[in-house]
Amino acid sequence: MTKYTIETKQLTKIYKDQKAVNNVNIHVKKGRIYGLLGRNGAGKTTIMKMILGLTSTSSGEVDVFGKNIKGREKQVYPRIGAIIETPGFYPNLTGTENLNIFAKLRGTSAPNAVKNALEIVGLPYKDKKLFGEYSLGMKQRLGIANAILHDPELLILDEPTNGLDPIGIAEVRDFIKKLSVERGKTILISSHILTEISLLADDIGIIDNGILLEENSMEELKRKNGKYILLQVSDAAKASLILERQFGLKSYSVKDDHTLQIYNNSLDMASVNKALILGDVSVISSQLCNDTLEDYFRKITGGDGIA
Amino acid sequence: MEWIYILLMALASSLMVIIYLVTKLYKVSEQLSIIEDSLVDIKKGNWNRRVLVNENDITKTICYSINDIAMKSQTQLIQLKQSEQAYKRLMTSLSHDVRTPLTSLVGYLEAVQKKFVTGKEKEEYLEIALNKAHHLKGFVEVLFDWVKLDAKEQVFKLEEQDINEFTRDILVNWIPTFEEEHFEYKIDISDKECFIRLDPNAYIRIVNNLIQNVIAHSEGTRIDLQISENEQNVMVQVSDNGKGISPNDLPHIFDRLYQSDESRSTNGNGLGLAIARELVHLHKGTIHAQNSLYGGTAFIVKLPKVL
């Protein structure tokens, strides 16, 4: 079993003289949610399209399920579910009828596939409403229902919460999370909204102007960007006593005999250091982590931020 | 000449039958090779693999069964993995929750033993150390309760109780604490009798844990306790006027050992609400929390009148 469900190698897309996607190497791990974060026009959709073979690659390779996708499209596509931009449905048919067509075209993995898919996204089965009369949110939901209709191993969702109201966004987020946590699906999702990705993704890739600026696990990013002070000292017991007595500190935790994590950032580190040294505790290092994820993204995208 | 005609007809129709059968056979063998591929993949551990079939394929029932088996195994596997992860989280979290007070306890005692402090200050240090030790003891007790609950070892005895009267009895014991902690309190419980079946000890724990949580974490100045009933349920509500719970944390507060970073390592141990939920569930009830529009949080326990 390969570790990565999707791996791109030096993936590049050139439109005329502009590099829309520039040597991108993304690594989508099996069973995890990978969030592709970037502003509109950063190249997210183009990457997804190239993975799906909806647009040609200028150079570079795409491996899906551990092998190069070229020439294996017919075997691989039934194992992927995707929504890219607005899905093409017949406006004069109902949602159920539309899905029935796709079920027939692709085949199904279980009886009542259409009904189940609609249930997951919260749309009524055999409703009389025509697709043309759907609201944007309902259209989006039907798109997702279509993507999960054949119970695929891999989902590629391009801005799945576009056009949804806040409650709808939370609902969609919940069931995407569920698909990953409870059913072990691998999911590649794109968004231009930081909070969206940070609530959902296990791994994150930040893309700006076609270049992948950073790829990391959410856990690591959150660890790097929490609001706390990490203090390494010779004696944690003594240090905790000094902090409690002299600074009235309550919110901290002891990581091991030499490391304290302090959750109160307003502490004046200079006087803390001094007090510790006077108290015969040597300070090996003190590290102030004060960035929010947002600050961090602003930094790596060169000041403009994401959304 | 007629028999030639008939012969030709027979020949043509048998040819058609043969062609039909050959195509059918070809299709089935193609499907079988897909099934084989999928089974190889599933055997390697990819339980997410599905075989897609059309409505009138001969292999339909077989494929659906394969998918069903794969899906069920996948679910079991994921559940196992989840409980394993939860256990690991519990362990890391525990080591922090025990380590922090223990380290600081050692700090105080060392200061006393090495005679850094004398006289009145020494007494004070010893008192703080003792308090911390009591706190730790309490934590360990709660922890064992939780482990017992989790392993479903505790026996529950349901008996008819007037929940209104019973709750009032519990609350009487809390009044000194409310006054000590400077909480205004309002109790809104009807004088009418309202009998429901509950386990007295478990119910006391539920109420105590909810109140304890308000006192330890809400940062409010006011606590309201209210019992109301409708035809099916009795609702016990504990609300405060504190800082509320961030919407990001709200879905997780009943998960064992969930604590938002700020509240970590101050008071409490993140088990109280998890235990409350577990106990409520044993009464076939529900518990949820919501932020009030006017600030503060309300915890609502709903218990069915007929069990």
XYZ file of C-alpha atoms in Angstrom:
614
model
C 0.000 0.000 0.000
C 1.377 3.387 -0.908
C 1.135 6.143 1.609
C -0.125 8.740 -0.808
C -3.418 8.524 -2.595
C -2.480 11.449 -4.794
C 1.034 12.577 -5.506
C 1.935 15.165 -8.095
C 5.462 15.545 -9.341
C 6.569 18.885 -10.724
C 3.068 19.461 -11.997
C 2.957 22.486 -14.270
C 0.315 24.140 -16.391
C 1.147 26.916 -18.797
C -1.531 29.050 -20.418
C 0.080 30.953 -23.283
C 2.954 32.646 -21.467
C 1.583 32.426 -17.945
C 2.385 29.653 -15.500
C -0.943 28.938 -13.836
C 0.547 26.020 -11.922
C 4.257 26.001 -11.304
C 6.130 22.802 -10.354
C 3.632 21.735 -7.734
C 4.308 18.646 -5.632
C 1.363 17.813 -3.443
C 1.033 14.715 -1.316
C -2.442 13.613 -0.318
C -2.218 10.924 2.337
C -4.582 8.000 2.418
C -7.592 8.447 4.683
C -6.943 12.095 5.409
C -8.440 15.408 4.383
C -6.059 17.554 2.381
C -7.012 21.213 2.154
C -5.735 23.238 -0.740
C -5.820 26.837 0.369
C -5.321 29.825 -1.858
C -6.924 32.938 -3.217
C -9.182 32.919 -6.229
C -7.062 32.318 -9.306
C -4.175 30.841 -7.335
C -4.341 27.644 -9.354
C -6.341 25.343 -7.075
C -8.961 24.379 -9.620
C -6.362 23.863 -12.334
C -4.470 21.422 -10.126
C -7.641 19.478 -9.423
C -8.548 19.435 -13.085
C -5.143 18.097 -13.997
C -5.417 15.364 -11.375
C -8.732 14.391 -12.886
C -7.468 14.668 -16.443
C -10.029 17.346 -17.253
C -7.267 19.518 -18.606
C -3.904 18.519 -20.032
C -0.694 18.928 -18.072
C 2.059 21.058 -19.575
C 4.655 19.011 -17.730
C 4.942 16.878 -14.647
C 3.155 13.780 -13.473
C 0.137 12.764 -11.451
C 0.101 9.537 -9.451
C -3.246 8.380 -8.157
C -3.571 5.286 -5.937
C 0.162 4.817 -6.206
C 0.570 4.708 -9.969
C 0.808 7.177 -12.791
C -2.662 7.926 -13.974
C -1.802 8.043 -17.686
C -3.377 5.152 -19.526
C -5.208 3.912 -16.417
C -7.980 6.482 -16.487
C -10.667 3.922 -17.150
C -9.793 1.866 -14.077
C -9.096 4.845 -11.851
C -11.997 7.220 -12.483
C -14.704 4.975 -11.042
C -12.810 5.120 -7.755
C -12.915 8.924 -7.595
C -15.800 11.256 -6.891
C -15.478 14.910 -7.772
C -17.129 18.252 -8.073
C -15.298 20.846 -10.050
C -17.034 24.167 -10.469
C -20.747 23.921 -11.178
C -21.768 20.358 -11.850
C -23.651 19.683 -15.064
C -27.171 18.547 -14.330
C -30.288 18.640 -16.469
C -32.370 21.618 -15.373
C -35.644 20.072 -16.496
C -35.250 16.929 -14.397
C -35.554 16.530 -10.629
C -32.523 15.931 -8.427
C -33.388 12.264 -8.051
C -33.823 11.804 -11.802
C -30.496 13.481 -12.437
C -28.739 11.185 -9.999
C -30.496 8.137 -11.471
C -28.894 8.987 -14.806
C -25.444 9.176 -13.249
C -26.048 5.963 -11.322
C -26.877 4.210 -14.576
C -23.844 5.661 -16.353
C -21.328 4.843 -13.663
C -22.862 1.849 -11.978
C -23.502 1.638 -8.261
C -21.867 -0.021 -5.297
C -24.983 -0.842 -3.314
C -28.753 -0.950 -3.674
C -30.529 2.374 -3.037
C -27.384 4.311 -3.902
C -29.299 7.412 -5.008
C -31.472 7.482 -1.923
C -28.485 7.081 0.390
C -26.458 9.781 -1.328
C -29.348 12.243 -1.086
C -29.846 11.376 2.552
C -26.212 12.109 3.369
C -26.353 15.600 1.874
C -29.803 16.313 3.280
C -31.889 16.502 0.133
C -35.279 14.801 -0.187
C -35.524 11.598 -2.236
C -37.998 11.633 -5.140
C -38.793 15.273 -4.632
C -40.801 16.924 -7.414
C -38.621 20.019 -7.569
C -36.709 20.416 -10.839
C -32.973 21.038 -10.753
C -33.538 24.331 -12.562
C -35.587 25.544 -9.605
C -32.920 24.627 -7.046
C -31.214 27.287 -4.971
C -27.443 27.568 -5.244
C -27.047 25.713 -1.968
C -29.247 22.831 -3.121
C -27.352 22.617 -6.396
C -24.119 22.401 -4.476
C -25.533 19.654 -2.275
C -26.728 17.695 -5.273
C -23.232 18.058 -6.731
C -21.781 16.497 -3.605
C -24.427 13.760 -3.630
C -23.361 12.979 -7.177
C -19.712 12.861 -6.141
C -20.388 10.309 -3.400
C -23.011 8.330 -5.299
C -20.690 5.421 -6.131
C -19.016 5.405 -2.713
C -15.587 6.322 -4.091
C -12.319 5.982 -2.202
C -11.167 9.442 -3.137
C -13.153 12.659 -3.223
C -11.963 15.765 -5.007
C -14.081 18.722 -3.996
C -13.477 22.154 -5.428
C -14.890 24.807 -3.085
C -17.778 22.581 -1.983
C -19.227 25.192 0.344
C -19.473 27.928 -2.259
C -22.874 29.519 -2.252
C -24.032 27.863 0.964
C -25.422 29.761 3.931
C -23.559 29.521 7.269
C -25.688 26.670 8.555
C -25.297 24.857 5.253
C -21.535 25.333 5.408
C -21.414 23.797 8.872
C -23.552 20.865 7.712
C -21.422 20.194 4.654
C -18.304 20.476 6.764
C -19.719 17.955 9.200
C -20.497 15.329 6.652
C -17.208 15.775 4.830
C -15.488 15.243 8.166
C -17.689 12.222 8.782
C -16.831 10.689 5.419
C -13.197 10.905 6.381
C -13.412 9.905 10.030
C -16.118 7.253 9.889
C -15.622 5.866 6.410
C -11.908 6.358 5.884
C -12.263 8.282 2.629
C -9.394 10.299 1.288
C -10.501 13.829 0.490
C -8.863 16.644 -1.441
C -10.706 19.882 -0.874
C -10.008 23.430 -1.966
C -11.081 26.683 -0.435
C -10.104 30.313 -0.233
C -11.372 30.581 3.341
C -8.793 29.920 6.015
C -11.169 29.057 8.851
C -12.956 26.591 6.610
C -9.764 24.689 5.896
C -8.440 24.934 9.422
C -11.653 23.385 10.782
C -11.653 20.560 8.297
C -8.255 19.603 6.982
C -5.700 17.210 8.454
C -3.063 18.370 6.006
C -2.840 21.649 4.267
C -1.204 22.952 1.115
C -0.987 26.682 0.576
C -0.872 27.834 -2.987
C -0.275 31.309 -4.283
C 0.244 32.365 -7.889
C 0.545 28.748 -8.965
C 3.308 27.962 -6.482
C 2.908 25.637 -3.522
C 4.294 27.753 -0.693
C 3.883 25.305 2.124
C 2.667 21.809 2.761
C 2.239 20.647 6.311
C -0.048 18.871 8.717
C -2.616 20.994 10.493
C -1.441 19.647 13.819
C 2.058 20.928 13.178
C 0.795 24.316 12.003
C -1.420 24.708 15.039
C 1.423 23.701 17.296
C 3.660 26.280 15.672
C 1.027 28.954 15.780
C -0.638 28.707 19.144
C -0.542 31.456 21.681
C 1.790 30.280 24.375
C 5.263 30.487 25.821
C 7.442 27.421 25.821
C 9.955 27.502 28.611
C 12.852 25.091 29.004
C 14.401 25.174 32.434
C 16.716 23.128 34.610
C 14.050 22.330 37.198
C 10.352 22.457 36.357
C 9.216 22.071 39.974
C 11.185 25.074 41.133
C 10.181 27.064 38.111
C 6.506 26.326 38.667
C 6.809 27.456 42.264
C 8.376 30.759 41.224
C 5.820 31.329 38.502
C 2.946 30.635 40.848
C 4.275 32.633 43.768
C 5.756 35.641 42.046
C 3.611 35.969 38.952
C 0.363 34.445 40.168
C 0.365 32.157 37.151
C -2.358 29.559 37.000
C -2.684 28.456 33.423
C 0.333 26.443 32.494
C 1.145 22.815 32.011
C 4.239 20.821 32.705
C 5.344 18.842 29.662
C 8.253 17.059 31.293
C 10.823 17.686 34.015
C 12.322 20.528 32.033
C 9.564 21.983 29.911
C 6.687 24.251 30.834
C 4.026 25.547 28.528
C 2.498 28.814 29.660
C -0.833 29.969 28.295
C -0.621 33.517 29.497
C 1.116 35.618 26.899
C 0.976 38.898 28.739
C 3.709 37.653 31.034
C 6.808 39.838 30.903
C 9.446 37.358 29.844
C 12.386 39.506 30.891
C 11.297 39.619 34.521
C 10.318 35.951 34.431
C 13.812 35.061 33.271
C 15.338 37.232 35.934
C 13.173 35.780 38.701
C 13.992 32.255 37.600
C 17.716 32.892 37.571
C 17.555 34.569 40.978
C 15.637 31.536 42.182
C 18.487 29.298 41.072
C 16.686 27.924 38.041
C 18.617 28.133 34.801
C 16.616 28.946 31.713
C 17.705 26.873 28.755
C 15.366 28.496 26.280
C 12.192 30.489 26.168
C 10.108 30.649 23.069
C 7.168 32.938 22.560
C 4.573 31.670 20.109
C 2.211 34.456 19.400
C 1.150 33.979 15.800
C -2.326 33.052 14.843
C -2.712 30.899 11.766
C -3.906 33.988 9.980
C -0.730 35.927 10.791
C 1.241 32.989 9.591
C -0.486 32.855 6.231
C -0.114 36.557 5.816
C 3.580 36.100 6.377
C 4.127 33.327 3.890
C 1.992 34.850 1.180
C 4.009 38.042 1.398
C 1.647 40.286 3.290
C -1.617 40.006 1.450
C -3.195 37.215 3.409
C -5.492 34.603 2.004
C -9.117 35.520 1.901
C -37.435 -23.898 -51.815
C -39.187 -23.112 -48.620
C -37.007 -25.263 -46.362
C -33.918 -23.320 -47.426
C -35.720 -20.237 -46.321
C -36.551 -21.770 -42.978
C -33.017 -23.077 -42.576
C -31.577 -19.637 -43.292
C -33.947 -18.112 -40.791
C -32.933 -20.641 -38.174
C -29.296 -20.075 -38.966
C -29.637 -16.327 -38.737
C -31.494 -16.460 -35.460
C -29.068 -18.914 -33.901
C -26.226 -16.701 -35.072
C -27.884 -13.795 -33.351
C -28.296 -15.812 -30.173
C -24.648 -16.800 -30.350
C -23.551 -13.201 -30.842
C -25.752 -12.130 -27.965
C -24.352 -14.791 -25.691
C -20.785 -14.071 -26.689
C -21.172 -10.368 -25.938
C -22.829 -11.212 -22.664
C -20.053 -13.620 -21.831
C -17.468 -11.045 -22.770
C -19.101 -8.516 -20.515
C -19.272 -10.916 -17.598
C -15.649 -11.906 -18.001
C -14.722 -8.240 -18.093
C -16.662 -7.733 -14.896
C -15.023 -10.726 -13.315
C -11.619 -9.275 -14.012
C -12.702 -6.011 -12.377
C -13.961 -7.975 -9.383
C -10.687 -9.858 -9.235
C -8.688 -6.627 -9.311
C -10.815 -5.169 -6.556
C -10.514 -8.273 -4.427
C -6.743 -8.203 -4.740
C -6.842 -4.586 -3.618
C -9.218 -5.336 -0.731
C -7.056 -8.250 0.322
C -4.129 -5.847 0.548
C -6.149 -3.846 3.046
C -7.899 -1.241 0.945
C -11.341 -1.696 2.480
C -12.597 1.381 0.675
C -12.468 -0.299 -2.708
C -15.890 -0.817 -4.304
C -17.015 -2.748 -7.346
C -19.458 -0.768 -9.454
C -22.210 -2.578 -11.332
C -25.199 -1.683 -13.420
C -28.803 -2.430 -12.592
C -29.085 -5.476 -14.912
C -25.630 -6.990 -14.619
C -25.559 -10.698 -13.812
C -22.887 -10.109 -11.185
C -24.926 -7.472 -9.384
C -25.733 -9.361 -6.182
C -22.203 -10.707 -5.865
C -20.720 -7.243 -6.264
C -23.145 -5.700 -3.805
C -22.202 -8.388 -1.281
C -18.499 -7.769 -1.790
C -19.034 -4.052 -1.273
C -21.121 -4.667 1.798
C -18.475 -6.905 3.366
C -15.732 -4.405 2.566
C -17.756 -1.561 3.995
C -18.605 -3.359 7.218
C -15.032 -4.469 7.786
C -13.910 -0.923 7.125
C -16.328 0.430 9.718
C -15.163 -2.046 12.335
C -11.563 -1.306 11.607
C -12.136 2.409 11.913
C -13.982 2.018 15.197
C -11.100 0.022 16.586
C -8.625 2.601 15.420
C -10.690 5.394 16.909
C -10.886 3.870 20.347
C -7.175 3.224 20.175
C -6.554 6.880 19.354
C -8.925 8.041 22.069
C -7.014 5.904 24.527
C -3.718 7.403 23.418
C -5.148 10.904 23.740
C -6.422 10.043 27.194
C -2.979 8.897 28.216
C -1.146 11.995 26.961
C -3.723 14.243 28.455
C -3.601 12.389 31.737
C 0.116 12.621 31.961
C -0.259 16.397 31.616
C -3.111 16.691 34.049
C -1.307 14.736 36.701
C 2.142 16.033 35.990
C 1.395 19.738 36.278
C -0.077 19.798 39.805
C 2.370 17.143 40.918
C 5.385 19.126 39.710
C 4.237 22.243 41.446
C 3.470 20.255 44.580
C 7.049 19.020 44.547
C 8.188 22.620 44.107
C 6.391 23.759 47.251
C 7.529 20.835 49.346
C 11.138 21.194 48.258
C 11.085 24.846 49.231
C 9.862 23.874 52.678
C 12.284 21.004 53.083
C 15.289 23.069 52.008
C 14.173 25.773 54.419
C 13.822 28.480 51.790
C 10.734 29.557 53.638
C 10.117 29.720 57.336
C 7.472 30.624 59.850
C 4.178 31.802 58.491
C 5.215 31.447 54.891
C 6.182 27.852 55.512
C 2.721 27.148 56.908
C 1.211 28.727 53.845
C 3.364 26.641 51.525
C 2.361 23.483 53.334
C -1.290 24.391 53.055
C -1.006 25.029 49.334
C 0.835 21.746 48.907
C -1.868 19.924 50.824
C -4.572 21.533 48.716
C -2.820 20.461 45.591
C -2.496 16.947 46.896
C -6.228 16.880 47.671
C -6.951 18.179 44.229
C -4.864 15.414 42.705
C -6.599 12.833 44.846
C -9.937 14.146 43.669
C -8.777 13.936 40.110
C -7.665 10.356 40.477
C -11.010 9.449 42.027
C -12.937 11.059 39.226
C -10.703 9.307 36.776
C -11.456 5.913 38.262
C -15.154 6.692 38.154
C -14.781 7.478 34.524
C -12.847 4.311 33.763
C -15.517 2.276 35.549
C -18.246 4.050 33.624
C -16.406 3.574 30.391
C -15.996 -0.128 31.052
C -19.695 -0.252 32.037
C -18.824 -1.807 35.364
C -20.951 0.345 37.588
C -24.399 -1.019 38.368
C -27.326 1.342 38.112
C -30.429 1.074 40.162
C -33.327 3.127 38.948
C -35.950 4.148 41.428
C -38.971 6.431 41.466
C -37.984 9.860 42.706
C -39.629 13.229 42.864
C -37.040 14.996 40.784
C -38.107 18.431 42.016
C -37.709 17.607 45.669
C -34.584 15.582 45.051
C -32.900 18.374 43.081
C -33.740 20.883 45.785
C -32.013 18.608 48.299
C -28.906 18.506 46.159
C -28.898 22.267 45.692
C -29.126 22.995 49.408
C -25.630 21.580 49.787
C -24.359 23.913 47.120
C -25.554 27.154 48.635
C -22.499 27.703 50.872
C -20.252 27.172 47.848
C -22.259 29.648 45.776
C -21.796 32.214 48.496
C -18.125 31.452 48.908
C -17.497 31.778 45.178
C -19.628 34.913 44.954
C -22.282 33.449 42.742
C -25.780 34.833 42.821
C -28.204 31.987 42.411
C -31.768 31.608 41.333
C -33.592 28.357 41.693
C -36.748 27.855 39.736
C -38.220 24.490 40.632
C -41.906 23.804 40.952
C -43.386 22.700 44.292
C -45.470 20.137 42.473
C -44.327 16.549 42.630
C -42.825 15.101 39.515
C -41.902 11.450 39.751
C -39.493 9.908 37.325
C -37.251 6.897 37.464
C -33.612 7.679 38.080
C -30.527 6.413 39.777
C -30.099 8.789 42.730
C -26.320 8.641 42.873
C -25.962 9.109 39.162
C -28.379 12.025 39.155
C -26.507 13.709 41.998
C -23.342 13.372 39.958
C -24.949 14.892 36.894
C -26.187 17.952 38.775
C -22.971 18.326 40.756
C -20.780 18.074 37.681
C -22.798 20.673 35.810
C -22.695 23.118 38.701
C -19.019 22.416 39.317
C -18.343 23.172 35.671
C -20.111 26.525 35.907
C -18.192 27.496 39.021
C -14.836 26.395 37.668
C -15.045 27.620 34.099
C -17.824 30.076 33.385
C -16.200 33.127 35.021
C -19.730 34.315 35.647
C -21.387 35.782 38.711
C -24.767 34.200 38.466
C -26.144 30.689 38.198
C -29.714 29.736 37.361
C -31.205 26.335 37.974
C -34.494 25.448 36.493
C -36.633 22.348 36.095
C -39.487 22.248 33.650
C -41.550 19.436 32.245
C -43.693 18.565 29.279
C -45.631 15.422 28.496
C -42.670 13.221 27.679
C -39.650 14.809 29.307
C -38.257 16.627 32.283
C -35.751 19.336 31.495
C -33.083 20.308 33.991
C -31.308 23.478 33.023
C -28.162 24.941 34.537
C -27.215 28.306 33.112
C -24.751 31.048 33.880
C -23.922 34.578 32.807
C -20.246 33.872 32.163
C -18.030 34.107 29.146
C -19.833 31.459 27.128
C -18.195 28.713 25.123
C -16.590 29.389 21.784
C -18.620 27.884 18.933
C -15.564 25.879 17.925
C -15.455 24.173 21.284
C -19.185 23.743 21.773
C -19.503 20.442 19.869
C -16.651 18.874 21.850
C -17.202 19.870 25.438
C -18.743 16.523 26.328
C -15.883 14.575 24.821
C -13.764 13.179 27.546
C -10.824 15.331 28.432
C -11.683 18.031 25.998
C -10.589 21.356 27.334
C -10.004 24.466 25.392
C -6.420 25.604 25.729
C -7.187 28.501 28.021
C -8.947 26.435 30.607
C -6.413 23.653 30.569
C -4.469 23.140 33.732
C -6.398 25.625 35.795
C -9.256 23.894 37.514
C -11.109 20.809 36.639
C -9.976 17.918 34.629
C -12.189 17.766 31.587
C -13.901 14.646 32.814
C -16.882 16.157 34.600
C -18.975 16.873 31.532
C -18.022 13.593 29.891
C -19.193 11.747 32.975
C -22.394 13.793 33.107
C -23.167 12.889 29.523
C -22.464 9.231 30.099
C -24.783 9.199 33.109
C -27.515 11.077 31.265
C -27.303 8.519 28.493
C -27.802 5.746 31.019
C -31.117 7.411 31.815
C -31.874 7.405 28.100
C -31.774 11.166 28.209
C -29.880 13.801 26.275
C -27.623 16.631 27.296
C -26.562 19.637 25.335
C -25.103 23.064 25.802
C -25.912 26.314 24.094
C -24.700 29.857 24.378
C -27.303 32.356 25.395
C -27.856 35.478 23.332
C -27.288 37.537 26.441
C -23.955 35.911 27.266
C -23.266 32.799 29.258
C -24.021 29.180 28.628
C -26.981 26.945 29.340
C -26.621 23.208 29.904
C -29.842 21.362 29.359
C -30.464 17.801 30.484
C -33.535 16.173 29.099
C -34.743 13.035 30.855
C -37.645 10.927 29.622
C -40.518 10.496 32.046
C -41.119 6.932 31.034
C -38.053 4.820 30.831
